[in-house]
JSON list of C-alpha atoms in Angstrom, two decimals:
[
{"chain": "V", "resi": 22, "resn": "MET", "atom": "CA", "xyz": [-0.04, -0.03, 0.02]},
{"chain": "V", "resi": 23, "resn": "TYR", "atom": "CA", "xyz": [1.13, 3.54, -0.70]},
{"chain": "V", "resi": 24, "resn": "ASN", "atom": "CA", "xyz": [0.30, 6.44, 1.59]},
{"chain": "V", "resi": 25, "resn": "ILE", "atom": "CA", "xyz": [-0.15, 9.47, -0.56]},
{"chain": "V", "resi": 26, "resn": "LEU", "atom": "CA", "xyz": [0.39, 11.83, 2.47]},
{"chain": "V", "resi": 27, "resn": "THR", "atom": "CA", "xyz": [3.64, 10.36, 3.85]},
{"chain": "V", "resi": 28, "resn": "GLY", "atom": "CA", "xyz": [5.17, 8.66, 0.73]},
{"chain": "V", "resi": 29, "resn": "GLU", "atom": "CA", "xyz": [5.54, 5.44, 2.83]},
{"chain": "V", "resi": 30, "resn": "THR", "atom": "CA", "xyz": [4.78, 1.98, 1.37]},
{"chain": "V", "resi": 31, "resn": "HIS", "atom": "CA", "xyz": [4.10, -1.41, 3.01]},
{"chain": "V", "resi": 32, "resn": "ASP", "atom": "CA", "xyz": [2.46, -4.68, 2.27]},
{"chain": "V", "resi": 33, "resn": "PRO", "atom": "CA", "xyz": [-1.14, -4.56, 3.54]},
{"chain": "V", "resi": 34, "resn": "THR", "atom": "CA", "xyz": [-2.30, -7.06, 6.13]},
{"chain": "V", "resi": 35, "resn": "PRO", "atom": "CA", "xyz": [-5.53, -8.95, 5.67]},
{"chain": "V", "resi": 36, "resn": "GLU", "atom": "CA", "xyz": [-7.08, -6.78, 8.20]},
{"chain": "V", "resi": 37, "resn": "GLU", "atom": "CA", "xyz": [-6.06, -3.58, 6.28]},
{"chain": "V", "resi": 38, "resn": "LEU", "atom": "CA", "xyz": [-7.55, -4.98, 3.14]},
{"chain": "V", "resi": 39, "resn": "ASP", "atom": "CA", "xyz": [-10.87, -5.58, 4.96]},
{"chain": "V", "resi": 40, "resn": "ASP", "atom": "CA", "xyz": [-11.02, -2.16, 6.43]},
{"chain": "V", "resi": 41, "resn": "VAL", "atom": "CA", "xyz": [-11.29, 0.28, 3.52]},
{"chain": "V", "resi": 42, "resn": "ASN", "atom": "CA", "xyz": [-12.48, 3.29, 5.59]},
{"chain": "V", "resi": 43, "resn": "GLY", "atom": "CA", "xyz": [-10.40, 6.24, 4.48]},
{"chain": "V", "resi": 44, "resn": "TYR", "atom": "CA", "xyz": [-8.95, 4.52, 1.39]},
{"chain": "V", "resi": 45, "resn": "THR", "atom": "CA", "xyz": [-9.19, 6.15, -1.99]},
{"chain": "V", "resi": 46, "resn": "VAL", "atom": "CA", "xyz": [-8.68, 4.36, -5.27]},
{"chain": "V", "resi": 47, "resn": "ALA", "atom": "CA", "xyz": [-7.42, 6.16, -8.34]},
{"chain": "V", "resi": 48, "resn": "CYS", "atom": "CA", "xyz": [-9.63, 5.10, -11.30]},
{"chain": "V", "resi": 49, "resn": "ILE", "atom": "CA", "xyz": [-9.84, 5.94, -15.09]},
{"chain": "V", "resi": 50, "resn": "ARG", "atom": "CA", "xyz": [-12.91, 7.56, -16.37]},
{"chain": "V", "resi": 51, "resn": "ALA", "atom": "CA", "xyz": [-15.62, 5.38, -17.86]},
{"chain": "V", "resi": 52, "resn": "ASP", "atom": "CA", "xyz": [-15.19, 6.97, -21.33]},
{"chain": "V", "resi": 53, "resn": "GLN", "atom": "CA", "xyz": [-11.56, 5.82, -21.57]},
{"chain": "V", "resi": 54, "resn": "SER", "atom": "CA", "xyz": [-10.84, 2.60, -23.33]},
{"chain": "V", "resi": 55, "resn": "THR", "atom": "CA", "xyz": [-9.44, -0.43, -21.56]},
{"chain": "V", "resi": 56, "resn": "ARG", "atom": "CA", "xyz": [-8.84, -4.01, -22.52]},
{"chain": "V", "resi": 57, "resn": "PHE", "atom": "CA", "xyz": [-10.90, -5.29, -19.54]},
{"chain": "V", "resi": 58, "resn": "THR", "atom": "CA", "xyz": [-14.48, -6.11, -20.18]},
{"chain": "V", "resi": 59, "resn": "ASP", "atom": "CA", "xyz": [-15.42, -6.87, -16.59]},
{"chain": "V", "resi": 60, "resn": "ASN", "atom": "CA", "xyz": [-14.73, -3.45, -14.92]},
{"chain": "V", "resi": 61, "resn": "HIS", "atom": "CA", "xyz": [-17.19, -2.11, -12.43]},
{"chain": "V", "resi": 62, "resn": "TYR", "atom": "CA", "xyz": [-18.40, 1.56, -12.43]},
{"chain": "V", "resi": 63, "resn": "GLY", "atom": "CA", "xyz": [-18.86, 4.30, -9.83]},
{"chain": "V", "resi": 64, "resn": "THR", "atom": "CA", "xyz": [-18.53, 8.11, -9.40]},
{"chain": "V", "resi": 65, "resn": "CYS", "atom": "CA", "xyz": [-15.50, 10.19, -8.81]},
{"chain": "V", "resi": 66, "resn": "LEU", "atom": "CA", "xyz": [-15.81, 11.71, -5.32]},
{"chain": "V", "resi": 67, "resn": "HIS", "atom": "CA", "xyz": [-14.08, 14.88, -6.36]},
{"chain": "V", "resi": 68, "resn": "CYS", "atom": "CA", "xyz": [-15.78, 15.88, -9.75]},
{"chain": "V", "resi": 69, "resn": "GLY", "atom": "CA", "xyz": [-18.71, 13.40, -10.08]},
{"chain": "V", "resi": 70, "resn": "ALA", "atom": "CA", "xyz": [-17.51, 11.86, -13.33]},
{"chain": "V", "resi": 71, "resn": "GLU", "atom": "CA", "xyz": [-18.31, 8.27, -13.97]},
{"chain": "V", "resi": 72, "resn": "VAL", "atom": "CA", "xyz": [-15.24, 6.02, -13.35]},
{"chain": "V", "resi": 73, "resn": "GLN", "atom": "CA", "xyz": [-14.25, 2.43, -13.96]},
{"chain": "V", "resi": 74, "resn": "PHE", "atom": "CA", "xyz": [-12.24, 0.11, -11.71]},
{"chain": "V", "resi": 75, "resn": "ARG", "atom": "CA", "xyz": [-11.34, -3.51, -11.43]},
{"chain": "V", "resi": 76, "resn": "PRO", "atom": "CA", "xyz": [-13.76, -5.97, -9.78]},
{"chain": "V", "resi": 77, "resn": "TYR", "atom": "CA", "xyz": [-11.43, -6.64, -6.82]},
{"chain": "V", "resi": 78, "resn": "VAL", "atom": "CA", "xyz": [-11.54, -3.03, -5.65]},
{"chain": "V", "resi": 79, "resn": "PRO", "atom": "CA", "xyz": [-13.61, -2.97, -2.43]},
{"chain": "V", "resi": 80, "resn": "ALA", "atom": "CA", "xyz": [-17.05, -1.52, -3.02]},
{"chain": "V", "resi": 81, "resn": "ALA", "atom": "CA", "xyz": [-16.75, 0.73, 0.04]},
{"chain": "V", "resi": 82, "resn": "ALA", "atom": "CA", "xyz": [-13.42, 2.35, -1.12]},
{"chain": "V", "resi": 83, "resn": "LYS", "atom": "CA", "xyz": [-13.74, 5.88, -2.25]},
{"chain": "V", "resi": 84, "resn": "LYS", "atom": "CA", "xyz": [-13.08, 6.31, -6.00]},
{"chain": "V", "resi": 85, "resn": "ILE", "atom": "CA", "xyz": [-11.37, 9.29, -7.72]},
{"chain": "V", "resi": 86, "resn": "CYS", "atom": "CA", "xyz": [-10.68, 9.71, -11.39]},
{"chain": "V", "resi": 87, "resn": "ALA", "atom": "CA", "xyz": [-7.07, 10.01, -12.52]},
{"chain": "V", "resi": 88, "resn": "GLU", "atom": "CA", "xyz": [-7.66, 13.63, -13.72]},
{"chain": "V", "resi": 89, "resn": "CYS", "atom": "CA", "xyz": [-8.58, 14.71, -10.10]},
{"chain": "V", "resi": 90, "resn": "VAL", "atom": "CA", "xyz": [-5.89, 12.84, -8.16]},
{"chain": "V", "resi": 91, "resn": "SER", "atom": "CA", "xyz": [-3.30, 15.65, -7.93]},
{"chain": "V", "resi": 92, "resn": "THR", "atom": "CA", "xyz": [-5.83, 18.24, -6.90]},
{"chain": "V", "resi": 93, "resn": "TYR", "atom": "CA", "xyz": [-7.37, 15.84, -4.38]},
{"chain": "V", "resi": 94, "resn": "ILE", "atom": "CA", "xyz": [-3.92, 15.09, -2.94]},
{"chain": "V", "resi": 95, "resn": "GLY", "atom": "CA", "xyz": [-3.04, 18.75, -2.72]},
{"chain": "V", "resi": 96, "resn": "ASP", "atom": "CA", "xyz": [-6.33, 19.31, -0.80]},
{"chain": "V", "resi": 97, "resn": "LEU", "atom": "CA", "xyz": [-5.57, 16.53, 1.60]},
{"chain": "V", "resi": 98, "resn": "ARG", "atom": "CA", "xyz": [-2.14, 17.86, 2.29]},
{"chain": "V", "resi": 99, "resn": "ARG", "atom": "CA", "xyz": [-3.45, 21.33, 2.86]},
{"chain": "V", "resi": 100, "resn": "ARG", "atom": "CA", "xyz": [-6.08, 20.14, 5.30]},
{"chain": "V", "resi": 101, "resn": "LYS", "atom": "CA", "xyz": [-3.39, 18.02, 7.16]},
{"chain": "V", "resi": 102, "resn": "THR", "atom": "CA", "xyz": [-1.13, 21.14, 7.42]},
{"chain": "V", "resi": 103, "resn": "VAL", "atom": "CA", "xyz": [-3.95, 23.32, 8.62]},
{"chain": "V", "resi": 104, "resn": "ASN", "atom": "CA", "xyz": [-5.29, 20.89, 11.21]}
]
């Protein structure tokens, strides 16, 4: 797993994989082509665009489109600095 705020990485434990509270998954937008035919679909939490992601991504994880990732990370870092 990669922590976007600290830059640290580690192998997730089974417990961490089960607890997706607070986790955000970067996805591609639904209108982008992919070789996968079994993707699932959802909504970007930042801009509201329809996104696609792999079936093994936990349904409860937050999804964000690739176009919004850098803005979203910047917002998180600013909030962390302010708090």
